[in-house]
PDB file of C-alpha atoms in Angstrom:
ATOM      1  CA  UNK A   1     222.451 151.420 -19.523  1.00 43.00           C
ATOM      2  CA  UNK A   2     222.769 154.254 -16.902  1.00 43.00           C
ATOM      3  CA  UNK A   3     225.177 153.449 -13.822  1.00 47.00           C
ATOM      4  CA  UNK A   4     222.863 152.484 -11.556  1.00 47.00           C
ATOM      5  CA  UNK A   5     220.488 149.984 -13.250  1.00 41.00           C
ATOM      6  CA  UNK A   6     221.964 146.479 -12.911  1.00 42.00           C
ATOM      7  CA  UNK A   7     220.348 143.634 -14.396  1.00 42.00           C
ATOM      8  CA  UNK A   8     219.238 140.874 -11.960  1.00 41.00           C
ATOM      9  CA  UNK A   9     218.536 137.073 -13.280  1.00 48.00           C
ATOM     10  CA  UNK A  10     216.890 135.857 -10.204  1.00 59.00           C
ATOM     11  CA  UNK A  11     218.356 132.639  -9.331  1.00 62.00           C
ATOM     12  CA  UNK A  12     215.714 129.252  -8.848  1.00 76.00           C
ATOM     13  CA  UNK A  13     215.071 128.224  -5.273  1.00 79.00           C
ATOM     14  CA  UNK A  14     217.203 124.684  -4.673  1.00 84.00           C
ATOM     15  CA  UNK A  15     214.121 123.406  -2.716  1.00 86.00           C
ATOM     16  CA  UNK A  16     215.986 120.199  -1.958  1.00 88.00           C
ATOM     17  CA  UNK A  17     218.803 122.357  -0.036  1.00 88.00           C
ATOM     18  CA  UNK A  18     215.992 123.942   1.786  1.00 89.00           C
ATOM     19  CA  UNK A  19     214.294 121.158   2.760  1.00 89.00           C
ATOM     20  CA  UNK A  20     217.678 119.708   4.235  1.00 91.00           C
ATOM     21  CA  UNK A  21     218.631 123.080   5.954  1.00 91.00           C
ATOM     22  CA  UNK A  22     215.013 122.704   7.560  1.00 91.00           C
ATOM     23  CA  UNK A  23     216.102 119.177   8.484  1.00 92.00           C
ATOM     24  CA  UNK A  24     219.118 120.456   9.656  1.00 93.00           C
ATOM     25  CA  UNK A  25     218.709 123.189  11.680  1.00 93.00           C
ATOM     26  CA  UNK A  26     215.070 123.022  12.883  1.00 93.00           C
ATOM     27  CA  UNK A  27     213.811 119.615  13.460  1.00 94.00           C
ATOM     28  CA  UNK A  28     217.054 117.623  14.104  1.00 94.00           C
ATOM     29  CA  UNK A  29     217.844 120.164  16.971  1.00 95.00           C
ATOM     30  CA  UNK A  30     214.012 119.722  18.061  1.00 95.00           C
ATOM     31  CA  UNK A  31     214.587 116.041  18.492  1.00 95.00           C
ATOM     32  CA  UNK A  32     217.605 115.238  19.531  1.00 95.00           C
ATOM     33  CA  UNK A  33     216.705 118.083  22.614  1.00 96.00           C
ATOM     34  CA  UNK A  34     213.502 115.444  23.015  1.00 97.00           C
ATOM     35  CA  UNK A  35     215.311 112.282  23.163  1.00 95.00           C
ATOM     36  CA  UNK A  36     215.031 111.222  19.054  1.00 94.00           C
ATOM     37  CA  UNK A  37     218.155 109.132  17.731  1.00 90.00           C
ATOM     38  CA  UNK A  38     218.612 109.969  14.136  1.00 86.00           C
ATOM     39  CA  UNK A  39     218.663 107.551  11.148  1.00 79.00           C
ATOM     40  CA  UNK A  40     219.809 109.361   7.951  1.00 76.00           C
ATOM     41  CA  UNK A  41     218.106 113.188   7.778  1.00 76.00           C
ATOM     42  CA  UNK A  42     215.066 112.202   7.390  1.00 86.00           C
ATOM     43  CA  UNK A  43     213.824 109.346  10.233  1.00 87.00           C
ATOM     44  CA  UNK A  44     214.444 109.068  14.213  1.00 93.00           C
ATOM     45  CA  UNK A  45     213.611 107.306  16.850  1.00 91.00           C
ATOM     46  CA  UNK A  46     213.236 107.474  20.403  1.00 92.00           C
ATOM     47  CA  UNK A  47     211.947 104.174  23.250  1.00 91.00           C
ATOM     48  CA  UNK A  48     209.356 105.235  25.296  1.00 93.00           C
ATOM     49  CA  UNK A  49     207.954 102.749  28.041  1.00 92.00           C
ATOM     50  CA  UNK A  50     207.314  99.569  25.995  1.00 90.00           C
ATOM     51  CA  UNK A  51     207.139 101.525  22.364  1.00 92.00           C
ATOM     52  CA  UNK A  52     209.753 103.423  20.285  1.00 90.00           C
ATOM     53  CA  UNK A  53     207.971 106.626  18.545  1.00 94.00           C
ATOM     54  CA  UNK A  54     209.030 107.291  14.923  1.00 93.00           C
ATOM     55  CA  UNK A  55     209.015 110.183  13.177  1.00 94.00           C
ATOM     56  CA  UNK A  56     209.753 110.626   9.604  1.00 92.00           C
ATOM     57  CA  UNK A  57     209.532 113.555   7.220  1.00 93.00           C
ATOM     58  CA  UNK A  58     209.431 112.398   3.257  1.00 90.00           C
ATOM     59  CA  UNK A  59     209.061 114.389   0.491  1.00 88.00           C
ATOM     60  CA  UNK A  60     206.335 114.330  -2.253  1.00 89.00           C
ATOM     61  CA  UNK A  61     206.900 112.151  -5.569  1.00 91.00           C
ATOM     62  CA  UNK A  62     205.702 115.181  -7.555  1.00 89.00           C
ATOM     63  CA  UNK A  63     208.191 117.478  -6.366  1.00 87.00           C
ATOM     64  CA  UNK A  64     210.085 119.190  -9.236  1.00 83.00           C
ATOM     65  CA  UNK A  65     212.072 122.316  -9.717  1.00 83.00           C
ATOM     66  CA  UNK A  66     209.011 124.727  -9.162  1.00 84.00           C
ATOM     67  CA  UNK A  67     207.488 123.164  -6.355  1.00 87.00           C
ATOM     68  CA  UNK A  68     208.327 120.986  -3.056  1.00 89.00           C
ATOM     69  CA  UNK A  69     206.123 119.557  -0.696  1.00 92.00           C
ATOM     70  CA  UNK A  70     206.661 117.491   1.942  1.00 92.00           C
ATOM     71  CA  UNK A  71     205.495 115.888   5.129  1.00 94.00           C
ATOM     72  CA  UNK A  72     205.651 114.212   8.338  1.00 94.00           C
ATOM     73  CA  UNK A  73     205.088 110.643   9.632  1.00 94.00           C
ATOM     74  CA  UNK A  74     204.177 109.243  13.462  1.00 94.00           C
ATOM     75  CA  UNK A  75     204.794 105.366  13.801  1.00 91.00           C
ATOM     76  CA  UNK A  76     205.550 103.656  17.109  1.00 92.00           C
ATOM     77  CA  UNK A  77     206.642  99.940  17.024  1.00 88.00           C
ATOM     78  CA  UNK A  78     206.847  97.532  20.192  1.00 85.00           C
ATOM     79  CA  UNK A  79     210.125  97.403  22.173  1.00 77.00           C
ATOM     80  CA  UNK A  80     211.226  94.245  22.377  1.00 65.00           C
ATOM     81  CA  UNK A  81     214.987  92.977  23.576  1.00 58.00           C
ATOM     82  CA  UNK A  82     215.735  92.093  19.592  1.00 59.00           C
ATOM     83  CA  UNK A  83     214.799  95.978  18.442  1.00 54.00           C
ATOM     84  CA  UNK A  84     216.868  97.438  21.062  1.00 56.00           C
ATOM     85  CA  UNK A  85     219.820  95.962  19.862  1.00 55.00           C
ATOM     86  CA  UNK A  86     218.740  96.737  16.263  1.00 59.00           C
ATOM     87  CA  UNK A  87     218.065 100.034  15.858  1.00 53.00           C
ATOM     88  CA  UNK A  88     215.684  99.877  13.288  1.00 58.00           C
ATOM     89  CA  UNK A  89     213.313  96.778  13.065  1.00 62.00           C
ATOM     90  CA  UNK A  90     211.707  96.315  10.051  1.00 65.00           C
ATOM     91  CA  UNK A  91     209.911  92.906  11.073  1.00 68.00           C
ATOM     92  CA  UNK A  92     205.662  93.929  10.147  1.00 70.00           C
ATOM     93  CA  UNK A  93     204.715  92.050  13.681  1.00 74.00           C
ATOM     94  CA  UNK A  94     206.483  94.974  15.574  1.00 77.00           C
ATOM     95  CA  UNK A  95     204.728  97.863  14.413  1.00 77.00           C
ATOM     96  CA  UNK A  96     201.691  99.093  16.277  1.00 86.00           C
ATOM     97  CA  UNK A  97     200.308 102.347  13.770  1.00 84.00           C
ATOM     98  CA  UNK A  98     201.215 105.155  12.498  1.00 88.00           C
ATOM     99  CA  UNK A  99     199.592 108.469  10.676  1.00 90.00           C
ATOM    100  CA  UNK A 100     200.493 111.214   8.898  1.00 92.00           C
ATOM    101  CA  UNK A 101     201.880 114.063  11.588  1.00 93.00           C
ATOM    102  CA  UNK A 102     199.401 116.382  10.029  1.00 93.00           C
ATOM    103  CA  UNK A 103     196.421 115.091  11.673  1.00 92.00           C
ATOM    104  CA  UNK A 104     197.991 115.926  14.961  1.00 92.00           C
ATOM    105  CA  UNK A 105     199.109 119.357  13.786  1.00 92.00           C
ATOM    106  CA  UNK A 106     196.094 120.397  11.102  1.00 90.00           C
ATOM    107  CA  UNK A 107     193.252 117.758  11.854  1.00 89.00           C
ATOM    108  CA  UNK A 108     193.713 116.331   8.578  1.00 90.00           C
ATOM    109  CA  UNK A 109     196.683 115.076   6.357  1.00 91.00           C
ATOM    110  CA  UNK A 110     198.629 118.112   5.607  1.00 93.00           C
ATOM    111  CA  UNK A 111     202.257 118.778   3.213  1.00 93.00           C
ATOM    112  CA  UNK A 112     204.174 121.379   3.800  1.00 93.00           C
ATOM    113  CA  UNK A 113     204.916 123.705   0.625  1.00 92.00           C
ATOM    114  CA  UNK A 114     208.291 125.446   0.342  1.00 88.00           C
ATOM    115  CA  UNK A 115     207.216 127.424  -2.820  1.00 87.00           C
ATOM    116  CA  UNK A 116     204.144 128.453  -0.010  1.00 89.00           C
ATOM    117  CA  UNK A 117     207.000 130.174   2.554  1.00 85.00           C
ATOM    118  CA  UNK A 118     210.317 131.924   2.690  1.00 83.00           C
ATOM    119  CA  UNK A 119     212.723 129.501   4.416  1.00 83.00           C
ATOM    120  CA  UNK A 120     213.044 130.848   7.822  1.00 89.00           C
ATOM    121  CA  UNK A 121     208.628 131.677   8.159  1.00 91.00           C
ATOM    122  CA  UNK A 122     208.916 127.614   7.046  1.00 90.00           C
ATOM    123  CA  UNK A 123     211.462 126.708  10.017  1.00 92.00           C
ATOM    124  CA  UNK A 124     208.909 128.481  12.623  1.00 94.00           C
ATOM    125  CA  UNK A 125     206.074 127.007  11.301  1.00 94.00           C
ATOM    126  CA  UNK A 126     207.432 123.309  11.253  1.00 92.00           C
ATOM    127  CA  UNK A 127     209.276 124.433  15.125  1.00 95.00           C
ATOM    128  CA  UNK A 128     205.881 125.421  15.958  1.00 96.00           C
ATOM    129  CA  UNK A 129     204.216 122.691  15.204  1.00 96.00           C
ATOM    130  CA  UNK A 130     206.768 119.667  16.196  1.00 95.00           C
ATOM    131  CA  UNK A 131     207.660 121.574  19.691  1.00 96.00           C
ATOM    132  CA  UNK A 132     204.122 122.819  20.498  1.00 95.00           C
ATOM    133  CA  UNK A 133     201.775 120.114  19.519  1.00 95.00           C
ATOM    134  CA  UNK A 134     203.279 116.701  18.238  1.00 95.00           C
ATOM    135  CA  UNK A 135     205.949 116.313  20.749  1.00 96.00           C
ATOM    136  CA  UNK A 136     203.404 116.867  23.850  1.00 95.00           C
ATOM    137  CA  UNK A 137     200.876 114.831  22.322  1.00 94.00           C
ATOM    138  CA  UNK A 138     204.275 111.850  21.835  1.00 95.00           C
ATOM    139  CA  UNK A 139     204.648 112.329  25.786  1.00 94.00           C
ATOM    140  CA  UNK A 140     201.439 110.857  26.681  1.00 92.00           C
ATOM    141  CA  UNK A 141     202.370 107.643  24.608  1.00 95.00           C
ATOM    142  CA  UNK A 142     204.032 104.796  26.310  1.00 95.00           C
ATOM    143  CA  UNK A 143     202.045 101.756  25.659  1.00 94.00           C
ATOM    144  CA  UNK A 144     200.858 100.223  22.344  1.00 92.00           C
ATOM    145  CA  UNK A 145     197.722 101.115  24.170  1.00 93.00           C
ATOM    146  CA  UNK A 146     198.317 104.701  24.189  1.00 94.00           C
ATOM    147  CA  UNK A 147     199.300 104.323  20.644  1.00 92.00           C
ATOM    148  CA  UNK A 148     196.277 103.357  19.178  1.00 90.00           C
ATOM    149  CA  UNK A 149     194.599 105.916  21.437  1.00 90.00           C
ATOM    150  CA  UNK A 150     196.576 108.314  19.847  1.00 90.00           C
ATOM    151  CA  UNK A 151     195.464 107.493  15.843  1.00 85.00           C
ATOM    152  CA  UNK A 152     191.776 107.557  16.852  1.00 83.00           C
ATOM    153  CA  UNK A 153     192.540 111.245  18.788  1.00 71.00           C
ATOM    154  CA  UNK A 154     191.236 113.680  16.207  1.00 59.00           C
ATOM    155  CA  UNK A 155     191.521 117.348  17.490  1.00 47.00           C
ATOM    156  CA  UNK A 156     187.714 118.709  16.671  1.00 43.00           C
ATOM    157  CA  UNK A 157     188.177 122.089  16.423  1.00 47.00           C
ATOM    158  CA  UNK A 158     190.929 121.647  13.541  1.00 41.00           C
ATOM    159  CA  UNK A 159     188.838 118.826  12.095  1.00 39.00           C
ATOM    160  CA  UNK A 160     188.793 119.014   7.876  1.00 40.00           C
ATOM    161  CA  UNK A 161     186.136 121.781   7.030  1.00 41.00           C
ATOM    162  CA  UNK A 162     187.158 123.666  10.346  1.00 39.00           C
ATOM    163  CA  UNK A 163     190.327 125.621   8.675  1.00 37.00           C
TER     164      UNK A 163
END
């Protein structure tokens, strides 16, 4: 071997350790700035007029060494006096409806794919899209009302067949 040639084993990706650094350092800061109390790394919460607004991020059951996808989740439950003393109610009556965050953000249901993007193009992608488009679109809900407004809204012009 000459001097300068060095032999390079490129190492795997640790998608998992990505997808918490994302967690970490993108949308925790995102939310907690907007009002979201954490549960875990993965699920938060914040009341809003007579609803709390969840948001969770889960990742696919197919995920493996080569590939990770994963995405987000929009629920909003009712407040009542019981749920604000327990922080997360999982009684069925409370909940109001929920979608996938990717028809707010794509028009359709969309997964995010680490193998897709470098870590930090990843971070301003999901920044973009939590800060610029699902967080305004939470502010306008504050009633179960609103709520079920919301998971009929469909933005047309990133409807599926409009990529």
């Amino acid at each position: 071997m000459s001097a300068g040639y060095h032999m390079s084993m490129e190492t795997p990706r640790d998608f998992k350790a990505d997808f918490k650094q994302l967690l970490r350092h993108t949308i925790v800061p995102l939310l907690k700035a907007a009002g979201f109390e954490a549960r875990g790394q993965q699920s938060f919460r914040r009341p809003v007029g007579e609803v709390f607004q969840y948001l969770g991020y889960e990742g696919s059951r197919t995920n493996g060494k080569d590939s990770f996808a994963f995405t987000g989740n929009v629920s909003f439950q009712h407040v009542a006096p019981a749920t604000l003393a327990d922080f997360w109610c999982d009684d069925p009556a409370m909940w109001i409806a929920g979608m996938r965050m990717g028809y707010l953000t794509h028009g359709r249901d969309h997964w995010y794919r680490l193998e897709d993007h470098g870590p930090q193009a990843l971070a301003a992608m999901m920044a973009h899209d939590l800060a610029q488009i699902v967080l305004p679109r939470l502010a306008t809900v504050a009633t179960a009302s609103d709520a079920k407004a919301l998971m009929l809204t469909r933005d047309p012009d990133r409807a599926p067949g409009k990529q």
